[in-house]
Amino acid sequence: MRQALEEIRTTAVAQISTAEEQALLEQLRVQYLGKKGELTAILKKMGGLSAEERPVVGALANEIRGQLEDAIQKRADELREVLLTRQLAEESLDVTLPGKRPAQGGLHPFGKVLGELEEIFLGMGFDSVTGPEIEYDKYNFEMLNMPKSHPSRDTQDTFYITENILLRTQTSPMQIRTMLQEKPPIRIICPGRVYRSDPADATHSPIFHQIEGLAVDKGITFTDLKGTLDLFIKQLYGPDTRTRFRPHHFAYTEPSAEMDMSCFKCGGKGCPLCKYEGWIEILGCGMVHPKVLENCDIDPEVYSGFAFGAGLERIAMMRYDIDDMRLLYENDLRFLRQF
């Protein structure tokens, strides 16, 4: 029995010391030290030994068990160290390499254009105001000299929530609200989203953006309007840009005008962009109608003012040479990354 125990010691230690995997090491532990292992099987035969041999064999068996357990623990530690070393080598990270710069977004073309316009007008002493997109009919139409029967409403057909509440067709209601709350002098711009029941195509959308302006004070004339807008266009498109004013009609201004600018692409010589006319229509404007001032409790005999309005889409499309308005709303990153 002693010889059998020594053979187990020699064979087991050799196998344990050369085991290459944790699974094999566990298999060897069960093979020699498990309940049905070889060492346990020998110990079960000790009952057949004499009283003198039994303690000697028992002490040897315990010695071998302890030796095998130590050998298994030592090899397990070695295997863990090997595994960790291999893992560190495979997953090594060179901390001296430059990091990856996180992707950053950019301003939408609307945001860029609006920022430029606000900077120009704020530099001329205007304040920027915003207001509700769901508006009362009286602010959107009636107080702007457009009663319910006025034909000019046809060109601003919009979406009604009730008979007297609608989605605003222009940011002009903020001009009315400002004149009701403040007394002249007033200088404001009103950017924002507006709504009209237009079909969506390359140049129209039921949702679009406007920026309107208003100035009310004593002694304001059409010359002030022309000077302000001429300076605005020159700062936006360059000092060589020319402007011209054509007579028009708006219910809330008198006299009214459409303002054109010389084509920024051909310099006024004529090209496909300006339809070979050399001029591009940019905005509508005029002197505030006396009736509108009266509606806001401002005496038209003492004060006068001018107003103007432009579509942000039109300015953005001309500024960035975009030929289809719908591209501005589709959120296609391939398009937006160009800006």
Coordinates of C-alpha atoms in Angstrom, one line a residue:
M1 CA 0.0 0.0 0.0
R2 CA 2.9 2.3 0.7
Q3 CA 4.3 1.6 -2.8
A4 CA 0.9 2.5 -4.3
L5 CA 0.8 5.8 -2.4
E6 CA 4.3 6.7 -3.6
E7 CA 3.3 5.9 -7.2
I8 CA 0.3 8.2 -6.8
R9 CA 2.5 10.9 -5.4
T10 CA 5.0 10.7 -8.3
T11 CA 2.4 10.5 -11.1
A12 CA 0.0 13.1 -9.7
V13 CA 2.8 15.7 -9.0
A14 CA 4.2 15.3 -12.5
Q15 CA 0.7 15.7 -14.2
I16 CA -0.3 18.6 -12.0
S17 CA 3.0 20.5 -12.6
T18 CA 2.5 20.2 -16.4
A19 CA -1.2 20.9 -16.6
E20 CA -1.8 23.7 -19.2
E21 CA -5.5 24.6 -18.4
Q22 CA -7.6 25.2 -15.4
A23 CA -10.1 22.6 -16.6
L24 CA -7.4 19.9 -16.8
L25 CA -6.2 20.9 -13.3
E26 CA -9.7 20.4 -11.9
Q27 CA -9.9 17.1 -13.6
L28 CA -6.7 15.9 -11.9
R29 CA -8.0 17.1 -8.6
V30 CA -11.1 15.0 -8.9
Q31 CA -9.1 12.1 -10.2
Y32 CA -6.8 11.9 -7.2
L33 CA -8.5 13.7 -4.3
G34 CA -12.2 13.4 -5.1
K35 CA -14.7 11.1 -3.3
K36 CA -14.0 8.4 -5.8
G37 CA -10.4 9.4 -6.5
E38 CA -7.4 7.1 -6.4
L39 CA -6.1 8.3 -3.0
T40 CA -9.5 8.0 -1.4
A41 CA -9.8 4.5 -2.8
I42 CA -6.5 3.4 -1.1
L43 CA -7.5 5.0 2.2
K44 CA -10.7 2.9 2.2
K45 CA -8.6 -0.3 2.2
M46 CA -6.8 0.7 5.5
G47 CA -9.2 -1.4 7.4
G48 CA -7.3 -4.5 6.3
L49 CA -4.0 -3.3 7.7
S50 CA -2.5 -4.3 11.0
A51 CA -2.7 -2.0 14.0
E52 CA 1.0 -1.2 13.6
E53 CA 0.8 -0.3 9.9
R54 CA -2.4 1.7 10.0
P55 CA -1.0 4.9 11.6
V56 CA 2.1 4.8 9.4
V57 CA 0.1 4.5 6.2
G58 CA -2.4 7.1 7.4
A59 CA 0.3 9.6 8.1
L60 CA 1.8 9.0 4.6
A61 CA -1.6 9.3 2.9
N62 CA -2.2 12.7 4.7
E63 CA 1.2 13.9 3.7
I64 CA 0.6 13.0 0.0
R65 CA -2.9 14.6 0.2
G66 CA -1.4 17.8 1.5
Q67 CA 1.4 17.7 -1.1
L68 CA -1.1 17.3 -4.0
E69 CA -3.4 20.1 -2.7
D70 CA -0.4 22.4 -2.5
A71 CA 0.8 21.4 -6.0
I72 CA -2.7 22.0 -7.3
Q73 CA -3.0 25.5 -5.7
K74 CA 0.5 26.4 -6.9
R75 CA -0.3 25.4 -10.5
A76 CA -3.6 27.2 -10.4
D77 CA -1.8 30.4 -9.3
E78 CA 0.7 29.9 -12.1
L79 CA -2.0 29.4 -14.7
R80 CA -3.9 32.6 -13.5
E81 CA -0.6 34.5 -13.9
V82 CA 0.0 33.2 -17.4
L83 CA -3.6 34.0 -18.4
L84 CA -3.4 37.5 -17.0
T85 CA -0.1 38.1 -18.8
R86 CA -1.5 36.9 -22.1
Q87 CA -4.7 39.0 -21.6
L88 CA -2.6 42.1 -20.9
A89 CA -0.5 41.5 -24.0
E90 CA -3.6 41.0 -26.2
E91 CA -5.5 44.0 -24.7
S92 CA -2.5 46.4 -24.4
L93 CA -3.3 50.1 -24.9
D94 CA -0.7 52.5 -26.2
V95 CA -1.5 55.6 -24.0
T96 CA 0.8 57.7 -26.1
L97 CA -1.4 57.5 -29.2
P98 CA -3.6 60.5 -29.9
G99 CA -7.2 60.2 -28.7
K100 CA -10.2 60.1 -31.1
R101 CA -11.9 63.4 -31.3
P102 CA -15.6 63.1 -30.5
A103 CA -18.0 64.0 -33.3
Q104 CA -19.4 67.5 -32.9
G105 CA -22.6 68.9 -34.4
G106 CA -22.9 72.2 -36.2
L107 CA -25.5 74.9 -36.7
H108 CA -28.3 74.3 -39.1
P109 CA -28.3 76.7 -42.1
F110 CA -31.2 78.5 -40.4
G111 CA -29.3 79.0 -37.3
K112 CA -26.3 80.4 -39.1
V113 CA -28.3 82.8 -41.2
L114 CA -30.4 83.9 -38.2
G115 CA -27.3 84.5 -36.2
E116 CA -25.9 86.7 -38.9
L117 CA -29.1 88.7 -39.3
E118 CA -29.5 89.2 -35.5
E119 CA -25.9 90.4 -35.2
I120 CA -26.5 92.9 -38.0
F121 CA -29.7 94.3 -36.6
L122 CA -28.6 94.2 -32.9
G123 CA -25.6 96.3 -34.1
M124 CA -28.1 98.9 -35.4
G125 CA -29.9 99.2 -32.1
F126 CA -32.7 96.7 -32.7
D127 CA -33.9 94.2 -30.0
S128 CA -34.9 90.6 -30.9
V129 CA -38.3 89.5 -29.6
T130 CA -40.2 86.2 -30.0
G131 CA -43.8 85.2 -29.3
P132 CA -46.4 82.5 -29.6
E133 CA -46.9 80.5 -32.8
I134 CA -50.6 79.9 -31.9
E135 CA -52.1 83.3 -32.2
Y136 CA -55.3 85.3 -32.0
D137 CA -56.9 86.3 -35.3
K138 CA -57.0 90.0 -34.1
Y139 CA -53.2 90.1 -33.7
N140 CA -52.4 88.2 -36.8
F141 CA -54.9 90.0 -39.1
E142 CA -57.4 92.4 -37.7
M143 CA -55.1 94.8 -36.0
L144 CA -52.8 94.7 -39.0
N145 CA -55.6 96.4 -41.1
M146 CA -56.9 93.1 -42.4
P147 CA -60.5 92.5 -41.3
K148 CA -62.2 89.2 -41.9
S149 CA -63.5 90.3 -45.3
H150 CA -60.2 91.6 -46.5
P151 CA -59.0 90.0 -49.8
S152 CA -55.3 90.0 -48.7
R153 CA -56.1 87.2 -46.3
D154 CA -56.4 84.9 -49.3
T155 CA -52.7 84.9 -49.8
Q156 CA -52.2 84.0 -46.2
D157 CA -54.6 81.1 -45.8
T158 CA -53.6 79.3 -42.7
F159 CA -54.6 76.6 -40.2
Y160 CA -57.4 77.5 -37.8
I161 CA -57.8 76.0 -34.4
T162 CA -61.0 77.9 -33.7
E163 CA -62.7 80.7 -35.5
N164 CA -60.5 83.2 -33.7
I165 CA -57.4 81.2 -32.9
L166 CA -54.9 80.1 -35.6
L167 CA -51.3 79.2 -36.5
R168 CA -49.7 82.6 -37.2
T169 CA -49.0 83.4 -40.9
Q170 CA -46.3 85.9 -40.1
T171 CA -44.4 87.2 -37.1
S172 CA -46.1 90.6 -37.4
P173 CA -48.3 89.8 -34.4
M174 CA -45.3 90.4 -32.2
Q175 CA -45.0 93.9 -33.7
I176 CA -48.6 94.5 -32.5
R177 CA -48.0 93.0 -29.1
T178 CA -44.8 95.1 -28.7
M179 CA -46.6 98.3 -29.7
L180 CA -49.4 97.6 -27.2
Q181 CA -47.0 97.0 -24.4
E182 CA -44.3 99.6 -25.1
K183 CA -44.3 103.2 -26.2
P184 CA -42.0 104.6 -28.9
P185 CA -39.2 104.7 -29.6
I186 CA -39.4 101.0 -30.7
R187 CA -36.8 99.1 -32.7
I188 CA -37.3 95.3 -32.9
I189 CA -36.8 92.3 -35.1
C190 CA -39.2 89.3 -34.8
P191 CA -37.7 86.0 -36.0
G192 CA -39.8 82.8 -35.8
R193 CA -41.7 79.9 -37.4
V194 CA -44.9 80.7 -39.3
Y195 CA -47.6 78.6 -41.1
R196 CA -49.6 78.9 -44.3
S197 CA -51.6 76.2 -46.1
D198 CA -49.2 76.1 -49.1
P199 CA -48.2 72.9 -50.9
A200 CA -44.7 71.6 -50.3
D201 CA -42.5 72.1 -53.3
A202 CA -39.0 73.4 -54.2
T203 CA -39.9 77.0 -53.1
H204 CA -42.9 76.6 -50.8
S205 CA -43.7 74.9 -47.5
P206 CA -46.7 74.9 -45.1
I207 CA -44.1 75.7 -42.4
F208 CA -41.4 78.2 -42.9
H209 CA -39.5 81.0 -41.0
Q210 CA -39.6 84.7 -41.1
I211 CA -37.7 87.6 -39.7
E212 CA -39.6 90.9 -39.5
G213 CA -38.5 94.3 -38.3
L214 CA -40.2 97.3 -36.9
A215 CA -39.1 100.8 -36.0
V216 CA -41.4 103.5 -34.6
D217 CA -40.4 106.9 -33.5
K218 CA -40.9 110.6 -34.2
G219 CA -39.8 111.8 -37.7
I220 CA -39.1 108.3 -39.2
T221 CA -39.4 108.5 -43.0
F222 CA -39.1 106.2 -46.0
T223 CA -35.5 107.3 -46.3
D224 CA -34.7 105.7 -42.9
L225 CA -36.3 102.5 -44.2
K226 CA -34.2 102.5 -47.3
G227 CA -31.0 103.4 -45.5
T228 CA -31.5 100.6 -42.9
L229 CA -32.3 97.9 -45.4
D230 CA -29.5 99.0 -47.8
L231 CA -27.0 98.8 -44.9
F232 CA -28.4 95.4 -43.9
I233 CA -28.0 93.9 -47.4
K234 CA -24.5 95.3 -47.8
Q235 CA -23.4 93.8 -44.5
L236 CA -24.9 90.5 -45.4
Y237 CA -23.8 90.2 -49.0
G238 CA -20.9 92.7 -49.3
P239 CA -20.4 96.4 -49.8
D240 CA -20.8 96.3 -53.6
T241 CA -24.4 94.9 -53.4
R242 CA -27.0 97.3 -54.8
T243 CA -30.7 97.6 -53.8
R244 CA -33.8 98.9 -55.5
F245 CA -37.3 99.4 -54.3
R246 CA -40.4 98.6 -56.4
P247 CA -44.0 99.9 -55.5
H248 CA -46.2 97.2 -54.0
H249 CA -49.2 96.8 -51.7
F250 CA -49.4 95.5 -48.2
A251 CA -52.5 96.1 -46.0
Y252 CA -50.4 97.1 -43.0
T253 CA -48.0 99.5 -44.7
E254 CA -48.5 102.6 -46.8
P255 CA -46.5 103.3 -49.0
S256 CA -45.4 99.7 -49.5
A257 CA -42.5 98.3 -51.5
E258 CA -40.7 95.1 -52.6
M259 CA -36.9 95.3 -52.2
D260 CA -34.6 93.7 -54.7
M261 CA -30.8 93.2 -54.4
S262 CA -28.3 92.9 -57.2
C263 CA -27.6 89.3 -58.0
F264 CA -24.7 88.2 -55.8
K265 CA -23.7 85.5 -58.3
C266 CA -23.4 87.6 -61.5
G267 CA -23.1 91.1 -60.0
G268 CA -26.2 92.2 -61.8
K269 CA -25.1 91.1 -65.3
G270 CA -27.7 88.4 -65.6
C271 CA -27.5 84.7 -65.0
P272 CA -29.8 81.7 -64.4
L273 CA -30.1 82.4 -60.7
C274 CA -31.6 85.8 -61.3
K275 CA -33.4 84.7 -64.5
Y276 CA -31.1 87.0 -66.4
E277 CA -32.6 90.1 -64.8
G278 CA -29.7 91.0 -62.6
W279 CA -31.9 91.5 -59.6
I280 CA -33.3 89.1 -56.9
E281 CA -36.4 89.9 -54.8
I282 CA -35.4 89.7 -51.2
L283 CA -38.1 91.2 -48.9
G284 CA -41.2 93.3 -48.5
C285 CA -41.3 96.5 -46.6
G286 CA -43.1 99.9 -46.2
M287 CA -44.1 102.6 -43.8
V288 CA -46.4 101.4 -41.0
H289 CA -50.0 102.2 -41.9
P290 CA -51.5 105.0 -39.7
K291 CA -54.5 102.6 -39.0
V292 CA -52.1 100.1 -37.5
L293 CA -50.6 102.7 -35.2
E294 CA -54.0 103.8 -34.1
N295 CA -55.0 100.2 -33.3
C296 CA -52.0 100.1 -30.9
D297 CA -52.9 103.5 -29.3
I298 CA -50.0 105.3 -31.0
D299 CA -50.8 108.7 -32.4
P300 CA -49.9 108.6 -36.2
E301 CA -49.8 112.5 -36.2
V302 CA -46.9 112.3 -33.8
Y303 CA -45.2 109.0 -34.6
S304 CA -44.3 107.2 -37.8
G305 CA -42.5 103.9 -38.5
F306 CA -41.4 101.4 -41.0
A307 CA -41.6 97.6 -41.1
F308 CA -40.1 94.9 -43.2
G309 CA -40.2 91.1 -43.5
A310 CA -38.1 88.5 -45.1
G311 CA -38.2 84.7 -45.3
L312 CA -35.2 83.0 -43.7
E313 CA -35.5 80.1 -46.2
R314 CA -35.1 82.5 -49.1
I315 CA -32.0 84.1 -47.6
A316 CA -30.5 80.7 -46.6
M317 CA -31.1 79.3 -50.1
M318 CA -29.5 82.3 -51.8
R319 CA -26.6 82.4 -49.3
Y320 CA -25.7 78.7 -49.7
D321 CA -26.9 78.2 -53.3
I322 CA -29.6 75.7 -52.3
D323 CA -32.1 75.0 -55.1
D324 CA -34.8 73.1 -53.1
M325 CA -36.4 74.4 -49.9
R326 CA -37.3 70.8 -48.8
L327 CA -33.6 70.0 -48.3
L328 CA -33.7 72.3 -45.3
Y329 CA -36.3 70.2 -43.5
E330 CA -35.3 66.6 -44.3
N331 CA -32.5 66.4 -41.6
D332 CA -30.3 64.5 -44.0
L333 CA -26.8 64.6 -42.5
R334 CA -25.2 64.3 -45.9
F335 CA -26.7 67.7 -46.7
L336 CA -26.3 69.3 -43.4
R337 CA -22.6 68.4 -43.0
Q338 CA -21.8 70.8 -45.9
F339 CA -22.6 73.7 -43.6

